[in-house]
Amino acid sequence: MRKALALLLAAVLPLSGAAAVLGAQLVLRDRETAVTVEEEILYGTPEAAGDLQAVVGTHCGNNLSWLTRFSPGKAEKAEVRFAFFDAFTYTWEQPTASPLTVDFASTSFGGQWSSGSEEDWWANMEHSHLMVLPIRDIASRTGAGEERTETVDLSHYYDVYPLHLSINSGTMGVYSSSVSAEEQVTDFFSFPVLHGTMAEITVRRDETGTLAEINCNQDGYFPAISAVYADNECAYLYFNREDGSPSLDVSRIAGGYGLYRMDYHPAEEAVTYSDGSTATWSDALHLDRIETVLPLEGTIRQAVVTPDGEKLLVLWEGDGMLHLAVVELKSGRLVQQLDLLPITEGLGLSETEFLGDALLLRLGDGTLAVAAPEGEEYRLALSAKPTDAALAPYLSDGVENGRYRWNASVTAFDGERLALLYPQDNSVVSPLVLLVLNADGAPAFAARYHHSADDDRGGWPPVMYDDPDWRYKEQTPMYLSYS
């Protein structure tokens, strides 16, 4: 949602030196605290919105910042905080990847010979998780001074895809699977290499017969088998079996397709080279157990850990329905299976986010749904499809694109009502629309808000909404909250 909003509302235009800063100050001189918010009620009364507050950040260039707070029915009492900074501080970081993954041995790679024996090089390639058997075969038939290119069927060399584990955790560090763990995880999933899985391989030897260069290319990618949760002792893994080309045969998986639990521990591992020398790897991950804790007939779309860290919410699709499975994190016990919503093929789950303890789901067809906790189980607390057609009997919010409501909205939920705040169009400081939906999906309240910073769009640099990616610590992406 933040990325979608960034595309619609945010642009970061750096100021060039003191002259640009002075220009910004001249454009907005004596207006630092004169920002106002005008409200136009489109449907209902402000009381129907509940105790709701909106926070909107705006900025000019890389120096001037306004933070505006307002509530439905009280826009004329908006609170404004102005600040001038010598320069905004860039703070964006690359999102962290899954702490633990199960990866397929690479079938597309290349390299040039460096040093050491050829056998050690093959061993190092295998340790780097490359499918080297067909390359070794072609290399054995390549003479001195010769370059050989062949297209081979990988199924002639491998019955199943070699797999390996890797973990990158702030608590554990960086580990890669031991040889025994690779064998265990490969045997567990046992993904067959289908007949007709072709790879083009080139091997070149120099005039002395020394292996000089190899290249291997194979079309297709494979689904990421990643951890929704991982600690020092165990991880829960899942993958979307429809993601990837070629598609995977999951019929051999021990325990079936679904959610998997893996128990492990780090330990040293000794490696022996062809000359008899040994080396000790201190970052080896040893596998104690892997099992399917939640077999499923469909495919998992997303899995998330609840804010209290006690449960896993697994969202999966099957038979035209989006389902929710609740799993106790500590034990792996299945707490609940819930049918949530009918789902259209190809327009499935887009993204999820927690609103307090409740989980908001955004579907590709415009449906919004909230799953809320009730005891240790969950219930479907709200579902709505706020399209133009659905809203027409009640109101017209004038939005340029109805997808803004479910793709580019910031949200809040009070247990009964879902509030959405979204742009009317894709201009720099677009008017904002607030839509509050009841549990049955019908509107309870709607209003349009005009932020007076919009009046300064003719100035340079222009006033803009703060970047929803929150790349600068002085900026605050807009949000809604219930008191």
Tab-separated table of C-alpha atoms in Angstrom:
chain	number	residue	atom	x	y	z
A	1	MET	CA	0.000	0.000	0.000
A	2	ARG	CA	2.796	2.447	0.868
A	3	LYS	CA	4.508	1.758	-2.449
A	4	ALA	CA	1.263	2.302	-4.350
A	5	LEU	CA	0.682	5.572	-2.506
A	6	ALA	CA	4.233	6.631	-3.228
A	7	LEU	CA	3.613	6.260	-6.951
A	8	LEU	CA	0.495	8.366	-6.718
A	9	LEU	CA	1.473	11.131	-4.331
A	10	ALA	CA	5.166	11.353	-3.628
A	11	ALA	CA	8.172	12.719	-5.450
A	12	VAL	CA	11.409	13.731	-3.822
A	13	LEU	CA	12.842	16.813	-5.516
A	14	PRO	CA	16.209	17.800	-3.994
A	15	LEU	CA	17.007	21.477	-3.588
A	16	SER	CA	20.207	22.649	-5.205
A	17	GLY	CA	22.071	24.770	-2.699
A	18	ALA	CA	21.214	27.807	-0.620
A	19	ALA	CA	19.494	29.627	-3.497
A	20	ALA	CA	16.831	26.924	-3.743
A	21	VAL	CA	16.311	26.997	0.018
A	22	LEU	CA	15.878	30.763	-0.116
A	23	GLY	CA	13.424	30.379	-3.005
A	24	ALA	CA	11.317	27.962	-0.975
A	25	GLN	CA	11.264	30.362	1.953
A	26	LEU	CA	10.204	33.263	-0.262
A	27	VAL	CA	7.359	31.277	-1.795
A	28	LEU	CA	5.980	30.264	1.596
A	29	ARG	CA	7.066	33.262	3.668
A	30	ASP	CA	4.719	34.111	6.547
A	31	ARG	CA	2.595	31.026	5.792
A	32	GLU	CA	4.413	28.409	7.847
A	33	THR	CA	1.551	27.904	10.280
A	34	ALA	CA	-1.257	29.042	7.986
A	35	VAL	CA	-1.978	25.565	6.602
A	36	THR	CA	-5.690	24.794	6.751
A	37	VAL	CA	-7.904	21.812	5.981
A	38	GLU	CA	-11.321	22.259	4.408
A	39	GLU	CA	-13.940	19.500	4.769
A	40	GLU	CA	-16.703	18.689	2.287
A	41	ILE	CA	-19.054	16.032	3.637
A	42	LEU	CA	-20.190	13.627	0.930
A	43	TYR	CA	-22.255	11.187	2.973
A	44	GLY	CA	-23.439	10.730	6.542
A	45	THR	CA	-22.452	12.676	9.625
A	46	PRO	CA	-19.041	12.975	11.314
A	47	GLU	CA	-20.382	11.118	14.356
A	48	ALA	CA	-20.753	8.001	12.185
A	49	ALA	CA	-16.985	8.012	11.588
A	50	GLY	CA	-16.259	7.414	15.280
A	51	ASP	CA	-13.314	8.839	17.173
A	52	LEU	CA	-11.024	8.988	14.151
A	53	GLN	CA	-7.916	11.084	13.577
A	54	ALA	CA	-5.937	11.664	10.381
A	55	VAL	CA	-2.277	12.656	10.299
A	56	VAL	CA	-0.918	14.121	7.057
A	57	GLY	CA	2.684	15.126	6.480
A	58	THR	CA	3.682	17.602	3.758
A	59	HIS	CA	7.025	19.090	2.819
A	60	CYS	CA	8.654	21.577	0.474
A	61	GLY	CA	11.956	20.583	-1.025
A	62	ASN	CA	14.420	19.158	1.459
A	63	ASN	CA	13.950	21.704	4.246
A	64	LEU	CA	10.371	22.709	5.097
A	65	SER	CA	7.951	20.355	6.850
A	66	TRP	CA	4.329	20.530	8.047
A	67	LEU	CA	2.548	17.888	10.105
A	68	THR	CA	-1.235	18.279	10.118
A	69	ARG	CA	-3.702	16.479	12.395
A	70	PHE	CA	-7.467	16.657	11.949
A	71	SER	CA	-10.659	14.736	12.709
A	72	PRO	CA	-13.956	14.387	10.813
A	73	GLY	CA	-16.256	17.297	11.631
A	74	LYS	CA	-13.381	19.250	13.179
A	75	ALA	CA	-11.232	20.067	10.162
A	76	GLU	CA	-11.313	23.794	11.015
A	77	LYS	CA	-9.479	22.918	14.257
A	78	ALA	CA	-6.652	21.125	12.469
A	79	GLU	CA	-3.369	21.173	14.400
A	80	VAL	CA	-0.315	22.149	12.356
A	81	ARG	CA	3.330	21.717	13.350
A	82	PHE	CA	5.857	23.511	11.157
A	83	ALA	CA	9.611	22.872	11.144
A	84	PHE	CA	12.617	24.043	9.136
A	85	PHE	CA	15.574	21.681	8.694
A	86	ASP	CA	19.001	22.366	7.222
A	87	ALA	CA	18.435	19.151	5.235
A	88	PHE	CA	16.260	16.086	5.567
A	89	THR	CA	18.091	12.956	6.719
A	90	TYR	CA	17.929	9.992	4.357
A	91	THR	CA	17.100	6.867	6.376
A	92	TRP	CA	15.598	4.330	3.953
A	93	GLU	CA	16.993	0.807	4.189
A	94	GLN	CA	16.561	-2.202	1.946
A	95	PRO	CA	13.798	-4.411	3.372
A	96	THR	CA	15.228	-7.488	5.046
A	97	ALA	CA	14.729	-10.808	3.301
A	98	SER	CA	13.343	-13.945	4.881
A	99	PRO	CA	15.672	-15.077	7.694
A	100	LEU	CA	15.742	-18.640	6.373
A	101	THR	CA	15.222	-20.022	2.884
A	102	VAL	CA	15.364	-23.334	1.062
A	103	ASP	CA	17.005	-22.735	-2.308
A	104	PHE	CA	17.238	-24.745	-5.486
A	105	ALA	CA	20.708	-25.517	-6.756
A	106	SER	CA	21.477	-23.002	-9.474
A	107	THR	CA	21.187	-24.087	-13.093
A	108	SER	CA	22.317	-20.762	-14.590
A	109	PHE	CA	25.867	-19.646	-13.831
A	110	GLY	CA	29.276	-19.087	-15.337
A	111	GLY	CA	32.874	-18.818	-14.208
A	112	GLN	CA	36.520	-18.725	-15.169
A	113	TRP	CA	39.254	-20.991	-13.882
A	114	SER	CA	41.384	-19.513	-11.106
A	115	SER	CA	43.751	-21.939	-9.358
A	116	GLY	CA	43.984	-25.270	-7.579
A	117	SER	CA	43.132	-28.739	-8.845
A	118	GLU	CA	40.171	-29.329	-11.098
A	119	GLU	CA	38.656	-31.744	-8.591
A	120	ASP	CA	38.787	-29.088	-5.874
A	121	TRP	CA	37.094	-26.650	-8.242
A	122	TRP	CA	34.254	-29.078	-8.857
A	123	ALA	CA	33.966	-29.610	-5.094
A	124	ASN	CA	33.823	-25.867	-4.486
A	125	MET	CA	31.146	-25.502	-7.159
A	126	GLU	CA	29.058	-28.184	-5.479
A	127	HIS	CA	29.587	-26.459	-2.124
A	128	SER	CA	28.292	-23.277	-3.825
A	129	HIS	CA	25.086	-25.172	-4.671
A	130	LEU	CA	25.472	-25.494	-8.417
A	131	MET	CA	24.174	-28.371	-10.571
A	132	VAL	CA	27.550	-29.482	-11.845
A	133	LEU	CA	26.988	-33.071	-13.043
A	134	PRO	CA	26.171	-32.223	-16.683
A	135	ILE	CA	29.039	-29.712	-16.795
A	136	ARG	CA	31.513	-32.287	-15.514
A	137	ASP	CA	30.225	-34.722	-18.122
A	138	ILE	CA	30.755	-32.262	-20.970
A	139	ALA	CA	34.132	-31.188	-19.552
A	140	SER	CA	35.260	-34.830	-19.590
A	141	ARG	CA	34.663	-34.853	-23.360
A	142	THR	CA	36.301	-31.511	-24.075
A	143	GLY	CA	39.876	-31.653	-25.375
A	144	ALA	CA	42.773	-29.226	-24.982
A	145	GLY	CA	42.212	-25.966	-26.886
A	146	GLU	CA	38.578	-26.919	-27.494
A	147	GLU	CA	35.301	-25.145	-26.716
A	148	ARG	CA	32.247	-27.380	-26.582
A	149	THR	CA	28.585	-26.310	-26.348
A	150	GLU	CA	25.809	-28.831	-25.770
A	151	THR	CA	22.127	-28.661	-24.879
A	152	VAL	CA	21.287	-31.359	-22.355
A	153	ASP	CA	18.236	-32.637	-20.499
A	154	LEU	CA	18.871	-32.167	-16.773
A	155	SER	CA	16.589	-35.100	-15.971
A	156	HIS	CA	19.303	-37.375	-17.421
A	157	TYR	CA	21.591	-36.262	-14.580
A	158	TYR	CA	19.264	-35.567	-11.642
A	159	ASP	CA	16.191	-37.392	-10.409
A	160	VAL	CA	15.284	-34.549	-8.006
A	161	TYR	CA	16.481	-30.966	-7.570
A	162	PRO	CA	19.299	-30.578	-5.035
A	163	LEU	CA	18.221	-28.160	-2.285
A	164	HIS	CA	20.102	-26.331	0.437
A	165	LEU	CA	19.313	-24.198	3.477
A	166	SER	CA	20.597	-20.749	4.283
A	167	ILE	CA	19.873	-18.522	7.248
A	168	ASN	CA	20.662	-14.871	7.802
A	169	SER	CA	19.406	-13.890	11.220
A	170	GLY	CA	20.323	-11.069	13.532
A	171	THR	CA	20.269	-13.496	16.458
A	172	MET	CA	22.006	-16.479	14.854
A	173	GLY	CA	24.215	-14.965	12.185
A	174	VAL	CA	24.789	-16.376	8.703
A	175	TYR	CA	24.675	-20.144	8.201
A	176	SER	CA	24.452	-22.523	5.281
A	177	SER	CA	23.282	-26.117	5.376
A	178	SER	CA	25.577	-28.998	6.180
A	179	VAL	CA	25.921	-31.830	3.683
A	180	SER	CA	23.587	-34.022	5.724
A	181	ALA	CA	21.008	-31.213	5.985
A	182	GLU	CA	21.071	-30.769	2.211
A	183	GLU	CA	20.401	-34.460	1.776
A	184	GLN	CA	17.555	-34.368	4.315
A	185	VAL	CA	15.787	-31.362	2.836
A	186	THR	CA	16.271	-32.666	-0.716
A	187	ASP	CA	14.785	-36.022	0.274
A	188	PHE	CA	11.896	-34.380	2.133
A	189	PHE	CA	10.679	-32.180	-0.712
A	190	SER	CA	11.863	-34.515	-3.472
A	191	PHE	CA	10.964	-32.210	-6.373
A	192	PRO	CA	11.469	-34.288	-9.541
A	193	VAL	CA	13.450	-32.839	-12.418
A	194	LEU	CA	10.901	-33.178	-15.201
A	195	HIS	CA	11.862	-34.745	-18.510
A	196	GLY	CA	12.571	-32.007	-21.047
A	197	THR	CA	14.147	-29.557	-18.579
A	198	MET	CA	16.882	-28.380	-20.931
A	199	ALA	CA	20.090	-26.461	-20.236
A	200	GLU	CA	22.687	-25.054	-22.623
A	201	ILE	CA	26.240	-25.649	-21.394
A	202	THR	CA	29.550	-24.354	-22.744
A	203	VAL	CA	32.952	-25.623	-21.587
A	204	ARG	CA	36.332	-24.298	-22.769
A	205	ARG	CA	39.829	-25.681	-22.123
A	206	ASP	CA	43.042	-23.842	-22.942
A	207	GLU	CA	45.896	-25.250	-25.034
A	208	THR	CA	47.357	-27.050	-22.002
A	209	GLY	CA	44.071	-28.812	-21.339
A	210	THR	CA	43.355	-26.747	-18.236
A	211	LEU	CA	39.696	-25.950	-17.660
A	212	ALA	CA	39.414	-22.273	-18.546
A	213	GLU	CA	35.720	-21.334	-18.575
A	214	ILE	CA	32.220	-22.742	-18.128
A	215	ASN	CA	28.734	-21.370	-18.718
A	216	CYS	CA	25.330	-22.920	-18.039
A	217	ASN	CA	21.951	-21.400	-18.902
A	218	GLN	CA	18.527	-22.868	-18.176
A	219	ASP	CA	15.246	-21.006	-18.603
A	220	GLY	CA	12.776	-20.913	-15.755
A	221	TYR	CA	12.736	-19.927	-12.128
A	222	PHE	CA	11.519	-21.649	-9.013
A	223	PRO	CA	9.327	-20.539	-6.115
A	224	ALA	CA	10.981	-19.146	-3.035
A	225	ILE	CA	10.624	-21.520	-0.101
A	226	SER	CA	11.005	-19.044	2.721
A	227	ALA	CA	10.413	-18.720	6.439
A	228	VAL	CA	7.471	-16.781	7.791
A	229	TYR	CA	9.121	-17.245	11.191
A	230	ALA	CA	12.585	-18.346	12.307
A	231	ASP	CA	14.454	-18.339	15.616
A	232	ASN	CA	17.548	-20.098	16.982
A	233	GLU	CA	15.857	-23.502	16.981
A	234	CYS	CA	13.106	-23.745	14.397
A	235	ALA	CA	11.437	-22.139	11.390
A	236	TYR	CA	8.083	-22.323	9.633
A	237	LEU	CA	8.334	-22.503	5.855
A	238	TYR	CA	5.892	-22.169	2.974
A	239	PHE	CA	5.804	-21.521	-0.756
A	240	ASN	CA	3.283	-20.739	-3.450
A	241	ARG	CA	3.386	-23.836	-5.613
A	242	GLU	CA	1.897	-21.955	-8.568
A	243	ASP	CA	4.810	-19.510	-8.571
A	244	GLY	CA	7.606	-20.555	-10.859
A	245	SER	CA	8.338	-21.958	-14.260
A	246	PRO	CA	8.476	-24.840	-14.828
A	247	SER	CA	5.829	-25.670	-12.236
A	248	LEU	CA	6.817	-28.113	-9.546
A	249	ASP	CA	5.489	-31.593	-8.963
A	250	VAL	CA	4.680	-31.578	-5.221
A	251	SER	CA	3.307	-35.120	-5.092
A	252	ARG	CA	6.447	-36.570	-3.500
A	253	ILE	CA	6.668	-34.176	-0.550
A	254	ALA	CA	6.736	-36.122	2.715
A	255	GLY	CA	3.482	-35.246	4.476
A	256	GLY	CA	2.099	-33.351	1.497
A	257	TYR	CA	2.055	-29.728	0.390
A	258	GLY	CA	1.361	-27.042	3.013
A	259	LEU	CA	3.074	-25.347	5.945
A	260	TYR	CA	6.334	-26.915	7.140
A	261	ARG	CA	8.216	-26.790	10.414
A	262	MET	CA	11.966	-27.255	10.506
A	263	ASP	CA	14.053	-27.801	13.670
A	264	TYR	CA	17.810	-27.245	13.423
A	265	HIS	CA	21.021	-26.290	15.208
A	266	PRO	CA	24.316	-24.730	14.071
A	267	ALA	CA	27.504	-26.779	14.340
A	268	GLU	CA	30.929	-27.122	12.743
A	269	GLU	CA	31.477	-29.323	9.697
A	270	ALA	CA	34.768	-30.716	8.385
A	271	VAL	CA	35.451	-30.743	4.627
A	272	THR	CA	38.182	-32.927	3.080
A	273	TYR	CA	39.823	-31.941	-0.239
A	274	SER	CA	41.323	-34.185	-2.919
A	275	ASP	CA	44.882	-33.641	-1.658
A	276	GLY	CA	43.904	-34.929	1.780
A	277	SER	CA	43.781	-31.530	3.425
A	278	THR	CA	40.773	-30.580	5.534
A	279	ALA	CA	38.949	-27.421	6.427
A	280	THR	CA	36.373	-26.711	9.107
A	281	TRP	CA	33.246	-24.765	8.323
A	282	SER	CA	31.917	-23.073	11.454
A	283	ASP	CA	28.734	-21.825	9.805
A	284	ALA	CA	27.058	-25.164	9.017
A	285	LEU	CA	23.352	-25.597	9.730
A	286	HIS	CA	22.345	-29.108	10.819
A	287	LEU	CA	18.763	-30.277	10.409
A	288	ASP	CA	17.130	-32.131	13.309
A	289	ARG	CA	13.654	-32.527	11.837
A	290	ILE	CA	11.401	-31.294	9.058
A	291	GLU	CA	7.691	-32.066	8.775
A	292	THR	CA	4.438	-30.872	7.235
A	293	VAL	CA	2.416	-29.401	10.117
A	294	LEU	CA	-0.490	-28.186	7.976
A	295	PRO	CA	-1.281	-30.204	4.809
A	296	LEU	CA	-3.339	-28.198	2.295
A	297	GLU	CA	-5.043	-29.020	-0.990
A	298	GLY	CA	-4.782	-25.512	-2.499
A	299	THR	CA	-1.855	-23.104	-2.503
A	300	ILE	CA	-0.601	-20.762	0.199
A	301	ARG	CA	-0.749	-17.101	-0.802
A	302	GLN	CA	0.656	-15.513	2.355
A	303	ALA	CA	1.543	-16.409	5.917
A	304	VAL	CA	2.082	-13.882	8.719
A	305	VAL	CA	2.937	-13.928	12.402
A	306	THR	CA	0.416	-12.230	14.694
A	307	PRO	CA	1.607	-9.083	16.508
A	308	ASP	CA	1.764	-10.936	19.825
A	309	GLY	CA	4.128	-13.490	18.279
A	310	GLU	CA	1.975	-16.436	19.339
A	311	LYS	CA	0.245	-17.591	16.150
A	312	LEU	CA	0.723	-17.982	12.419
A	313	LEU	CA	-2.079	-16.886	10.100
A	314	VAL	CA	-1.902	-18.880	6.871
A	315	LEU	CA	-3.952	-17.547	3.954
A	316	TRP	CA	-4.494	-20.144	1.266
A	317	GLU	CA	-6.624	-20.483	-1.826
A	318	GLY	CA	-8.537	-23.548	-2.962
A	319	ASP	CA	-11.801	-24.391	-4.724
A	320	GLY	CA	-12.521	-20.724	-5.463
A	321	MET	CA	-12.307	-19.743	-1.794
A	322	LEU	CA	-9.783	-17.826	0.305
A	323	HIS	CA	-9.232	-19.697	3.574
A	324	LEU	CA	-7.556	-18.782	6.861
A	325	ALA	CA	-5.695	-21.341	8.969
A	326	VAL	CA	-4.580	-20.366	12.487
A	327	VAL	CA	-1.559	-22.264	13.807
A	328	GLU	CA	-0.059	-22.035	17.286
A	329	LEU	CA	3.546	-20.996	16.781
A	330	LYS	CA	5.118	-22.759	19.744
A	331	SER	CA	3.566	-26.195	19.197
A	332	GLY	CA	2.511	-26.210	15.543
A	333	ARG	CA	-1.054	-27.073	16.631
A	334	LEU	CA	-3.850	-26.201	14.202
A	335	VAL	CA	-6.187	-23.877	16.102
A	336	GLN	CA	-8.734	-23.079	13.387
A	337	GLN	CA	-9.662	-23.372	9.731
A	338	LEU	CA	-11.959	-20.605	8.440
A	339	ASP	CA	-13.518	-20.030	5.006
A	340	LEU	CA	-13.107	-16.290	4.456
A	341	LEU	CA	-14.264	-15.175	1.012
A	342	PRO	CA	-14.974	-16.400	-2.503
A	343	ILE	CA	-12.007	-15.480	-4.648
A	344	THR	CA	-11.733	-14.890	-8.382
A	345	GLU	CA	-9.036	-16.864	-10.182
A	346	GLY	CA	-6.210	-14.558	-11.227
A	347	LEU	CA	-7.459	-11.759	-8.936
A	348	GLY	CA	-6.450	-13.213	-5.615
A	349	LEU	CA	-4.835	-11.859	-2.505
A	350	SER	CA	-2.794	-8.726	-3.152
A	351	GLU	CA	-1.411	-7.840	0.274
A	352	THR	CA	-2.106	-7.878	3.987
A	353	GLU	CA	-1.408	-5.607	6.940
A	354	PHE	CA	-2.187	-5.645	10.626
A	355	LEU	CA	-4.475	-2.968	12.026
A	356	GLY	CA	-3.794	-3.580	15.687
A	357	ASP	CA	-4.602	-7.257	16.219
A	358	ALA	CA	-6.904	-7.434	13.176
A	359	LEU	CA	-5.643	-8.424	9.730
A	360	LEU	CA	-6.668	-6.390	6.679
A	361	LEU	CA	-6.716	-8.238	3.358
A	362	ARG	CA	-6.707	-6.513	-0.020
A	363	LEU	CA	-7.839	-8.609	-2.987
A	364	GLY	CA	-7.094	-7.918	-6.614
A	365	ASP	CA	-10.768	-7.464	-7.518
A	366	GLY	CA	-11.179	-4.561	-5.069
A	367	THR	CA	-12.458	-6.543	-2.121
A	368	LEU	CA	-11.334	-5.511	1.357
A	369	ALA	CA	-11.762	-7.844	4.320
A	370	VAL	CA	-10.815	-7.762	7.986
A	371	ALA	CA	-10.161	-10.904	10.033
A	372	ALA	CA	-10.301	-10.057	13.743
A	373	PRO	CA	-9.344	-12.188	16.770
A	374	GLU	CA	-12.066	-13.557	19.001
A	375	GLY	CA	-10.530	-15.558	21.819
A	376	GLU	CA	-7.858	-17.754	20.283
A	377	GLU	CA	-9.757	-17.967	16.981
A	378	TYR	CA	-10.545	-15.420	14.239
A	379	ARG	CA	-13.761	-14.189	12.640
A	380	LEU	CA	-14.523	-12.336	9.428
A	381	ALA	CA	-15.343	-8.961	10.978
A	382	LEU	CA	-15.892	-6.988	7.762
A	383	SER	CA	-15.887	-7.401	4.008
A	384	ALA	CA	-16.545	-4.742	1.389
A	385	LYS	CA	-15.942	-4.065	-2.272
A	386	PRO	CA	-15.859	-0.254	-2.536
A	387	THR	CA	-16.051	0.052	-6.313
A	388	ASP	CA	-17.711	2.972	-8.122
A	389	ALA	CA	-20.772	0.819	-8.739
A	390	ALA	CA	-21.040	-0.240	-5.096
A	391	LEU	CA	-20.789	3.348	-3.841
A	392	ALA	CA	-23.093	4.875	-6.473
A	393	PRO	CA	-26.324	4.470	-4.426
A	394	TYR	CA	-24.709	6.397	-1.578
A	395	LEU	CA	-22.149	8.895	-2.886
A	396	SER	CA	-19.644	9.929	-5.542
A	397	ASP	CA	-16.188	10.689	-4.181
A	398	GLY	CA	-14.867	11.988	-7.522
A	399	VAL	CA	-11.758	9.830	-7.525
A	400	GLU	CA	-9.847	9.558	-10.776
A	401	ASN	CA	-9.358	5.817	-10.368
A	402	GLY	CA	-11.472	3.637	-8.086
A	403	ARG	CA	-8.486	1.404	-7.398
A	404	TYR	CA	-7.103	4.171	-5.168
A	405	ARG	CA	-9.637	3.102	-2.538
A	406	TRP	CA	-8.253	-0.403	-2.072
A	407	ASN	CA	-4.750	-0.093	-3.532
A	408	ALA	CA	-3.579	3.297	-2.296
A	409	SER	CA	-5.461	3.897	0.926
A	410	VAL	CA	-4.233	4.222	4.478
A	411	THR	CA	-6.565	2.462	6.883
A	412	ALA	CA	-7.798	2.108	10.452
A	413	PHE	CA	-10.192	-0.348	12.112
A	414	ASP	CA	-12.017	0.025	15.441
A	415	GLY	CA	-13.521	-3.454	15.631
A	416	GLU	CA	-16.657	-2.461	13.707
A	417	ARG	CA	-15.734	0.195	11.148
A	418	LEU	CA	-13.007	0.320	8.506
A	419	ALA	CA	-11.758	3.802	7.583
A	420	LEU	CA	-9.937	4.507	4.302
A	421	LEU	CA	-8.049	7.690	3.391
A	422	TYR	CA	-6.966	7.955	-0.231
A	423	PRO	CA	-6.111	10.505	-2.957
A	424	GLN	CA	-8.717	11.878	-5.322
A	425	ASP	CA	-6.271	11.966	-8.216
A	426	ASN	CA	-2.549	11.714	-8.930
A	427	SER	CA	-1.693	15.404	-8.647
A	428	VAL	CA	1.109	16.533	-6.330
A	429	VAL	CA	-1.112	17.426	-3.359
A	430	SER	CA	-4.413	15.879	-4.344
A	431	PRO	CA	-7.550	16.389	-2.259
A	432	LEU	CA	-7.994	13.426	0.085
A	433	VAL	CA	-11.144	11.349	0.477
A	434	LEU	CA	-12.110	9.701	3.765
A	435	LEU	CA	-14.497	6.738	3.501
A	436	VAL	CA	-15.747	4.872	6.571
A	437	LEU	CA	-17.400	1.476	6.020
A	438	ASN	CA	-19.686	-0.447	8.360
A	439	ALA	CA	-19.295	-4.165	9.088
A	440	ASP	CA	-21.740	-4.953	6.262
A	441	GLY	CA	-19.557	-3.028	3.789
A	442	ALA	CA	-21.969	-0.101	3.361
A	443	PRO	CA	-20.683	3.482	3.780
A	444	ALA	CA	-21.212	5.116	7.170
A	445	PHE	CA	-19.450	8.391	6.367
A	446	ALA	CA	-17.525	10.023	3.520
A	447	ALA	CA	-15.862	13.408	3.126
A	448	ARG	CA	-13.360	15.182	0.906
A	449	TYR	CA	-10.498	17.204	2.404
A	450	HIS	CA	-8.627	20.023	0.704
A	451	HIS	CA	-5.184	20.715	2.165
A	452	SER	CA	-4.242	24.370	1.639
A	453	ALA	CA	-0.698	23.431	0.697
A	454	ASP	CA	-2.305	22.574	-2.619
A	455	ASP	CA	-2.589	26.330	-3.230
A	456	ASP	CA	1.196	26.577	-3.506
A	457	ARG	CA	1.670	24.125	-6.343
A	458	GLY	CA	2.678	27.007	-8.597
A	459	GLY	CA	5.699	27.722	-6.419
A	460	TRP	CA	9.093	26.090	-6.728
A	461	PRO	CA	9.858	23.697	-5.284
A	462	PRO	CA	6.260	22.503	-4.944
A	463	VAL	CA	4.656	21.375	-1.700
A	464	MET	CA	4.141	17.600	-1.621
A	465	TYR	CA	2.829	14.891	0.619
A	466	ASP	CA	5.550	13.132	2.584
A	467	ASP	CA	6.995	10.041	0.973
A	468	PRO	CA	4.995	7.000	2.136
A	469	ASP	CA	8.177	4.902	1.998
A	470	TRP	CA	9.386	7.035	4.930
A	471	ARG	CA	12.849	7.530	3.494
A	472	TYR	CA	13.532	10.648	5.559
A	473	LYS	CA	13.237	10.673	9.341
A	474	GLU	CA	11.756	14.185	9.277
A	475	GLN	CA	8.835	13.012	7.152
A	476	THR	CA	5.660	11.282	8.369
A	477	PRO	CA	3.574	9.223	5.937
A	478	MET	CA	-0.137	9.856	6.363
A	479	TYR	CA	-2.055	7.520	8.617
A	480	LEU	CA	-5.407	7.050	10.350
A	481	SER	CA	-6.027	5.991	13.918
A	482	TYR	CA	-8.938	5.381	16.251
A	483	SER	CA	-8.495	6.661	19.809
